[in-house]
Tab-separated table of C-alpha atoms and ligand atoms in Angstrom:
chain	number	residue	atom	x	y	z
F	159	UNK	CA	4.061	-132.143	142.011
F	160	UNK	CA	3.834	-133.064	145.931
F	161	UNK	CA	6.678	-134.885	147.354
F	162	UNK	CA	4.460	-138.044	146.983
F	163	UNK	CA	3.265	-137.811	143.738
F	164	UNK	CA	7.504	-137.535	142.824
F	165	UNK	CA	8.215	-140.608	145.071
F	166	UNK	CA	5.468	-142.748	143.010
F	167	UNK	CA	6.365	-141.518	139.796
F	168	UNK	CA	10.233	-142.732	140.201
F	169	UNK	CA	9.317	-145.840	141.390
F	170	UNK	CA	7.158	-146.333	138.237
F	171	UNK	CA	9.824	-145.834	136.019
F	172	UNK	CA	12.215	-147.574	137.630
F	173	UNK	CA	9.929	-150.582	137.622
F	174	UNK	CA	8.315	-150.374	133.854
F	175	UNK	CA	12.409	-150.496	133.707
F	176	UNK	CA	13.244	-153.050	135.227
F	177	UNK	CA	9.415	-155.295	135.277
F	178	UNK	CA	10.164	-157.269	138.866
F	179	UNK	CA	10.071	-156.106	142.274
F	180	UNK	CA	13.446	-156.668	143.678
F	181	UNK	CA	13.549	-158.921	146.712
F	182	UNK	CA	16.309	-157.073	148.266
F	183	UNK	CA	17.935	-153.517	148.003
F	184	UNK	CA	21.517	-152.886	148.604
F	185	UNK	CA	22.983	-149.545	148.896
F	186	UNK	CA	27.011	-149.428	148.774
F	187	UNK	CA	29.181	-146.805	150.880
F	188	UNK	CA	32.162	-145.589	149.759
F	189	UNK	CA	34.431	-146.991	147.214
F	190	UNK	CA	32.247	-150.290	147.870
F	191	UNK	CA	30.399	-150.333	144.705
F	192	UNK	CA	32.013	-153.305	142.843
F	193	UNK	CA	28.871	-155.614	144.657
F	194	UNK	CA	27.023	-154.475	141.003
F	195	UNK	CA	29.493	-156.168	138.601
F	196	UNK	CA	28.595	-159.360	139.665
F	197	UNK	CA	24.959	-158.917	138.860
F	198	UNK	CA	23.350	-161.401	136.343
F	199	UNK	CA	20.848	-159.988	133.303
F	200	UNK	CA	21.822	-156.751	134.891
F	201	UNK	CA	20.284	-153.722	133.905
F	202	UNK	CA	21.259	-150.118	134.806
F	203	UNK	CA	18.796	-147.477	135.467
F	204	UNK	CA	20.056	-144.450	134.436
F	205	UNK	CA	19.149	-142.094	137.890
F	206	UNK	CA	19.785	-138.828	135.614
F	207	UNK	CA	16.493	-139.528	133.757
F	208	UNK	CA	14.414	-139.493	137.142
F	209	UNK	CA	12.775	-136.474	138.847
F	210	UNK	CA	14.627	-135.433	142.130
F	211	UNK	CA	16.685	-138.336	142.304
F	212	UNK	CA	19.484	-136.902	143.730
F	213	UNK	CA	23.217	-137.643	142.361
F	214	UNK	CA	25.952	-137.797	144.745
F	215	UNK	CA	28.908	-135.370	144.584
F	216	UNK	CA	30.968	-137.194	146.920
F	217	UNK	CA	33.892	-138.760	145.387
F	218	UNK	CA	33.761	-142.899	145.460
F	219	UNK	CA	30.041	-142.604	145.039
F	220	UNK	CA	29.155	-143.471	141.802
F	221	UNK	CA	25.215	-142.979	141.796
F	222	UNK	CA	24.371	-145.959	139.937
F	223	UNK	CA	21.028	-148.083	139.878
F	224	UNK	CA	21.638	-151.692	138.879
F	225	UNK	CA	18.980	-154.563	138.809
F	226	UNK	CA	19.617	-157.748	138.471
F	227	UNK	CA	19.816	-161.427	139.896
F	228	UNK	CA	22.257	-162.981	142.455
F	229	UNK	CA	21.871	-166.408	142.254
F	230	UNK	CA	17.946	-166.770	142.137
F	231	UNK	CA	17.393	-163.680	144.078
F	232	UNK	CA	16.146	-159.991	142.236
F	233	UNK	CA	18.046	-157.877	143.378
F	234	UNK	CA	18.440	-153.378	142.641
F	235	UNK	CA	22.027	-152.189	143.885
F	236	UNK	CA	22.362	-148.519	144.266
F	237	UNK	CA	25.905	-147.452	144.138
F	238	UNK	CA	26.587	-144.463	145.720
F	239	UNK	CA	24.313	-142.501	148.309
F	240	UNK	CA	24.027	-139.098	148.690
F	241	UNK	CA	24.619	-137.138	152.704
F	242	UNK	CA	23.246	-134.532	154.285
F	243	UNK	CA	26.696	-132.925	154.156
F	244	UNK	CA	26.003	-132.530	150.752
F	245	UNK	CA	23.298	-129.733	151.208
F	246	UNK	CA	20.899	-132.088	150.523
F	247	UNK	CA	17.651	-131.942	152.365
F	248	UNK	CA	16.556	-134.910	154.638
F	249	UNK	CA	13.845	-135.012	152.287
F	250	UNK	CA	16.467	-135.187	149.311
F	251	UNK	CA	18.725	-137.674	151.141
F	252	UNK	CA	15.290	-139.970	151.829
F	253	UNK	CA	14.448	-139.816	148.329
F	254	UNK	CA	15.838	-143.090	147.201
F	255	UNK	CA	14.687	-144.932	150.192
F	256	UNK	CA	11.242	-143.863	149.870
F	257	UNK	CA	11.111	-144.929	146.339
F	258	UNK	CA	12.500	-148.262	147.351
F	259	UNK	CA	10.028	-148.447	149.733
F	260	UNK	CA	6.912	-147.758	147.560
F	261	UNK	CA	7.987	-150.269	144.780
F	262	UNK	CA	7.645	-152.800	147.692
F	263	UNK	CA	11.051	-153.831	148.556
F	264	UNK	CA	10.252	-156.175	151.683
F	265	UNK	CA	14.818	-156.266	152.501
F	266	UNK	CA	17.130	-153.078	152.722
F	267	UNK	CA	20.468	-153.800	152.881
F	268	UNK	CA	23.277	-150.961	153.429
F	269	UNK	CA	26.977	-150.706	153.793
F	270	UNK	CA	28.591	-147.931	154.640
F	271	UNK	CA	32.568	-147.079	155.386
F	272	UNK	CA	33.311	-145.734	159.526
F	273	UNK	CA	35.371	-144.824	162.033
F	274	UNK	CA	36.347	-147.472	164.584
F	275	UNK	CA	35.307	-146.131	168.078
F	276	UNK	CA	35.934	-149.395	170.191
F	277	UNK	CA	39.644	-150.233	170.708
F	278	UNK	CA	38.289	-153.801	169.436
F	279	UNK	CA	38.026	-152.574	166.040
F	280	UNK	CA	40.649	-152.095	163.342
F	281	UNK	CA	40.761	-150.780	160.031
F	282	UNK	CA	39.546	-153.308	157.544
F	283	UNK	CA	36.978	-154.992	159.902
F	284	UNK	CA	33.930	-155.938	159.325
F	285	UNK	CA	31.361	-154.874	161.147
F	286	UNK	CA	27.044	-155.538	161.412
F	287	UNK	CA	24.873	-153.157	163.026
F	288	UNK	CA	22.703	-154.019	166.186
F	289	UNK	CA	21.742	-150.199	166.751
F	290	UNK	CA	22.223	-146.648	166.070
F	291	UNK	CA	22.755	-143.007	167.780
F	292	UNK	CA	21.552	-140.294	165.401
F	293	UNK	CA	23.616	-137.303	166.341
F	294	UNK	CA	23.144	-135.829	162.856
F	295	UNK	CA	20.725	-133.256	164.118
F	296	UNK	CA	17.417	-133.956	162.610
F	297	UNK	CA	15.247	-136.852	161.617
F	298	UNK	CA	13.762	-137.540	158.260
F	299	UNK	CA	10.053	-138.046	159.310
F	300	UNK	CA	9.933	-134.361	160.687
F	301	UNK	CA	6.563	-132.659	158.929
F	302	UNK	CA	3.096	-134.004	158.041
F	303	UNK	CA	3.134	-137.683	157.975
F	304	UNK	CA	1.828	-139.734	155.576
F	305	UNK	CA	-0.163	-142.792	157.503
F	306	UNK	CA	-0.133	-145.037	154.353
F	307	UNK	CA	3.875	-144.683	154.596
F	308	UNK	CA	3.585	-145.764	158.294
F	309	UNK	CA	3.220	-144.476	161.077
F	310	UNK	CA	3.636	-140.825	163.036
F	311	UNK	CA	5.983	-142.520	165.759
F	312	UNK	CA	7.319	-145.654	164.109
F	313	UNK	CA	9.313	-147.907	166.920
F	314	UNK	CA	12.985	-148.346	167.018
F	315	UNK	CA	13.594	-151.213	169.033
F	316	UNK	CA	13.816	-153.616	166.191
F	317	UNK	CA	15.385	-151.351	163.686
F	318	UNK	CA	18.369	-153.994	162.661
F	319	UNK	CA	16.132	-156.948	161.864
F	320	UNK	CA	17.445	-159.935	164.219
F	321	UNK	CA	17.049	-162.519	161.769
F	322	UNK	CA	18.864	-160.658	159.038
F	323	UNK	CA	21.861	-160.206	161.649
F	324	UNK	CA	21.904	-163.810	162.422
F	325	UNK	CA	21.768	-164.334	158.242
F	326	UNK	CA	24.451	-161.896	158.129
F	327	UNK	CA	27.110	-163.947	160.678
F	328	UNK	CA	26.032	-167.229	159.143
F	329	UNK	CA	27.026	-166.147	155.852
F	330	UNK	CA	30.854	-164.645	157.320
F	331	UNK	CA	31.117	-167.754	159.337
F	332	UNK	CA	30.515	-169.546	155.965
F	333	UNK	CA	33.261	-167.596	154.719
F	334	UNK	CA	35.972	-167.800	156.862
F	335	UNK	CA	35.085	-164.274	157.408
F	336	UNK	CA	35.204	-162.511	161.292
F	337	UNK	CA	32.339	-160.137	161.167
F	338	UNK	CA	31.585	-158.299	164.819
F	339	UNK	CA	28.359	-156.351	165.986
F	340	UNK	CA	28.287	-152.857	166.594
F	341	UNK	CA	26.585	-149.658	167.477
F	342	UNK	CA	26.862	-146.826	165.057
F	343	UNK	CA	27.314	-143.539	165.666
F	344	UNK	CA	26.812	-140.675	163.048
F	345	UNK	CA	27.527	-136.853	163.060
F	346	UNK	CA	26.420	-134.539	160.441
F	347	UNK	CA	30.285	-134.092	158.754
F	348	UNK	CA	31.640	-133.459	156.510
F	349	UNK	CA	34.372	-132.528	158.988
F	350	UNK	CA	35.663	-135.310	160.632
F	351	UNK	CA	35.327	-135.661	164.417
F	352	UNK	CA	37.671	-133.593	166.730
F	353	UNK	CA	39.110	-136.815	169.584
F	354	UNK	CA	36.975	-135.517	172.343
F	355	UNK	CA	33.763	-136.048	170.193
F	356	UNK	CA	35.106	-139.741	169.667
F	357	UNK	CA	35.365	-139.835	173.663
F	358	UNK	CA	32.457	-138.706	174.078
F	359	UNK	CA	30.606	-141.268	171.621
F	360	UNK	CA	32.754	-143.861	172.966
F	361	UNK	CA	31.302	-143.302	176.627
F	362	UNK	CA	27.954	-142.879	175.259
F	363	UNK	CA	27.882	-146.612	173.755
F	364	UNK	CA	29.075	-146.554	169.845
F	365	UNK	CA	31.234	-148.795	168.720
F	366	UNK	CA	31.565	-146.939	165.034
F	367	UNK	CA	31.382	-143.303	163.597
F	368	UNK	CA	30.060	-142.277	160.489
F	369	UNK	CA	28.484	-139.519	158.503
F	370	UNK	CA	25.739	-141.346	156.530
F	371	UNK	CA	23.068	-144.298	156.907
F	372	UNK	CA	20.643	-143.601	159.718
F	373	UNK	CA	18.300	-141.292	157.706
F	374	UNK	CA	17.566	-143.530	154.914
F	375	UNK	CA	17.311	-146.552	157.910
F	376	UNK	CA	14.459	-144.844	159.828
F	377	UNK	CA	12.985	-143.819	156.291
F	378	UNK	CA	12.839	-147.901	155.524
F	379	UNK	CA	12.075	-148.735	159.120
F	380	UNK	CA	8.753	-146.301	158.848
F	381	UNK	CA	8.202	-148.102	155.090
F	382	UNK	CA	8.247	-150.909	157.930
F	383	UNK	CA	11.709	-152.519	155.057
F	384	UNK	CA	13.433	-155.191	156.986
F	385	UNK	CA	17.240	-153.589	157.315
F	386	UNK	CA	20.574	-154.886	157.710
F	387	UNK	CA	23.847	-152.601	157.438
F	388	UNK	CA	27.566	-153.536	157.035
F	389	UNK	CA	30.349	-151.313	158.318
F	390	UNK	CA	33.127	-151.594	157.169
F	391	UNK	CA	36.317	-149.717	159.196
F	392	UNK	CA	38.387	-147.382	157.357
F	393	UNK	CA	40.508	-146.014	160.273
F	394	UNK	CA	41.034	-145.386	163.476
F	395	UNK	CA	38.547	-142.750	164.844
F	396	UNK	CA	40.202	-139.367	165.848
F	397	UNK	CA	42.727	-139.130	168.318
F	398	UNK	CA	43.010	-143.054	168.425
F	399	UNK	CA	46.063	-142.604	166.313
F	400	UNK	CA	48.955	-139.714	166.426
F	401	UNK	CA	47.808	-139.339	162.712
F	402	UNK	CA	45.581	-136.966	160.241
F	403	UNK	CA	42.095	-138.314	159.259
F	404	UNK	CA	41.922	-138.286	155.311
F	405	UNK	CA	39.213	-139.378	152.671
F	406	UNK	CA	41.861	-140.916	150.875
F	407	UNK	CA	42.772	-143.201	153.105
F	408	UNK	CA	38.860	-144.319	153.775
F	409	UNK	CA	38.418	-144.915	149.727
F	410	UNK	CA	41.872	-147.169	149.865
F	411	UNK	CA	40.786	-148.909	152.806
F	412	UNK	CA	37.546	-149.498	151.081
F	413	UNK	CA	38.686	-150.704	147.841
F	414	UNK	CA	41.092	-153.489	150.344
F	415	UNK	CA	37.675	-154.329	151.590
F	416	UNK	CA	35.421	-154.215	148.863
F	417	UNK	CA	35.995	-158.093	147.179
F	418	UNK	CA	35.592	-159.043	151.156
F	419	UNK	CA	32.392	-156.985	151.655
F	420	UNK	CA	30.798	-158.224	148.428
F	421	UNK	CA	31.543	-161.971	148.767
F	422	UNK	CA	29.572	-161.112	152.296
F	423	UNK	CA	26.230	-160.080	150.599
F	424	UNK	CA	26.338	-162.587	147.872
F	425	UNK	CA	26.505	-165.195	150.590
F	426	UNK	CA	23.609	-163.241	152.899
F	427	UNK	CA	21.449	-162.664	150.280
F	428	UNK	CA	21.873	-166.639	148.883
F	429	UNK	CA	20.845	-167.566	152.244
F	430	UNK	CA	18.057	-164.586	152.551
F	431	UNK	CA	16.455	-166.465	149.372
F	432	UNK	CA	17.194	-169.947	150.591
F	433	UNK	CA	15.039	-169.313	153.834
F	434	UNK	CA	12.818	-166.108	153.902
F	435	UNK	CA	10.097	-166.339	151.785
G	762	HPA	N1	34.393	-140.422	160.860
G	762	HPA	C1	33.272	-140.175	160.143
G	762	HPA	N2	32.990	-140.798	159.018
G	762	HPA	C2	33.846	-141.717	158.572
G	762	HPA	C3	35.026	-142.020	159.255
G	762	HPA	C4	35.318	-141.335	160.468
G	762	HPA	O1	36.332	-141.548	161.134
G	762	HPA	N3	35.665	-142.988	158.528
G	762	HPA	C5	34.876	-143.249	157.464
G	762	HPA	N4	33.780	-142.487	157.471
């Protein structure tokens, strides 16, 4: 079975599953995944049953598909993504995003967990997205195109929908919350960065470092998906700090953050269904 054929057979299944189209995706980073509990009439797609869906082996990533409601709004949560530093192929790490994309899912919301680049940002901030570097050595769209997907050279311009940014600091405002704007930056990993790579990227414009996120965003920007992504800061980038860069530390900074991140996108998506049709 082509690629294609794979992509519209998962997103069958997952909607005779789950028998709406979700209004909004959102795909949780690292140790972020708790978003999902608070779903109403959930129901959890088990991702083991599907064809090429492809489970994450990275610890904090639980690999979960949950539909549901918040508030009035349908929503599918997909805990855990998988990375290219996985061995996956971009096709593989696209997978999900495609299948989003063909059920019709107008919103795609991510969050992922970074490195602070700026010396504005601290561990535990959070962080939207007004643009991206891709530095992780290949795109997703590479190879035959397929027009009814979009198009051969989709634009970038508008990749973080205005709008949904402007949602997104309404809702933290509403909260008491600080939430700052930021360019994100991702490498391939799985190492972390050596401190003249984090110079370098500083210098270049990125505010944040990461190793995930921009594939499946130019994947939904070419499904022409409206996208929004929360960062949240783990840590210091590399050589901010006289300290070691561990994944432990990102997962504990992420569970500090996760009640924080969550309350965020309840509030954006309540105002994403107040106001967007
Ligand atoms: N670098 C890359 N990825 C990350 C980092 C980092 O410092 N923190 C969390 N994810």
């Amino acid at each position: 079975m082509s690629y294609r054929e794979e992509v519209a057979r998962a997103a069958k299944l997952i909607q005779d599953r789950i028998r709406t189209v979700p209004k909004v995706a959102v795909v949780l980073g690292s140790g972020l995944g708790s978003l999902a509990d608070s779903l109403e009439d959930a129901v959890t797609v088990p991702v083991a049953g599907i064809d090429r869906w492809p489970v994450s082996t990275a610890p904090g990533h639980a690999g979960r598909l949950v539909s549901g409601r918040l508030g009035d709004v349908p929503v599918l949560v997909m805990q855990g993504r998988v990375h290219y530093y996985e061995g996956y192929s971009p096709e593989e790490v696209a997978f999900p995003t495609r299948v989003l994309g063909e059920m019709g899912v107008p919103f795609y919301f991510a969050t992922n967990a970074s490195g602070g680049v700026s010396h504005d940002l601290s561990p535990g901030d959070l962080v939207v997205l007004h643009d991206h570097i891709n530095l992780q050595g290949f795109n997703p769209l590479r190879g035959r195109n397929e027009d009814d997907w979009g198009p051969r050279f989709p634009d970038m311009t508008f990749t973080y929908d205005r709008e949904l940014i402007a949602i997104a600091e309404e809702a933290a405002s509403s909260l008491g919350e600080r939430l700052k704007r930021g360019v994100y930056a991702a490498f391939p990993g799985p190492s972390f960065e050596t401190p003249a790579e984090i110079r370098m990227i500083r210098t270049l414009g990125a505010d944040l470092v990461g190793m995930s996120t921009i594939p499946e965003v130019i994947v939904a920007r070419h499904m022409d998906m409206r996208v929004c992504v929360i960062s949240c800061v783990a840590n210091y980038a590399a050589g901010m700090k006289e300290a070691v860069m561990t994944h432990e530390q990102v997962m504990k900074e992420m569970g500090k953050a996760a009640g924080r991140l969550s309350r965020l996108l309840k509030s954006m998506v309540a105002i994403l269904g107040s106001r967007v049709p």
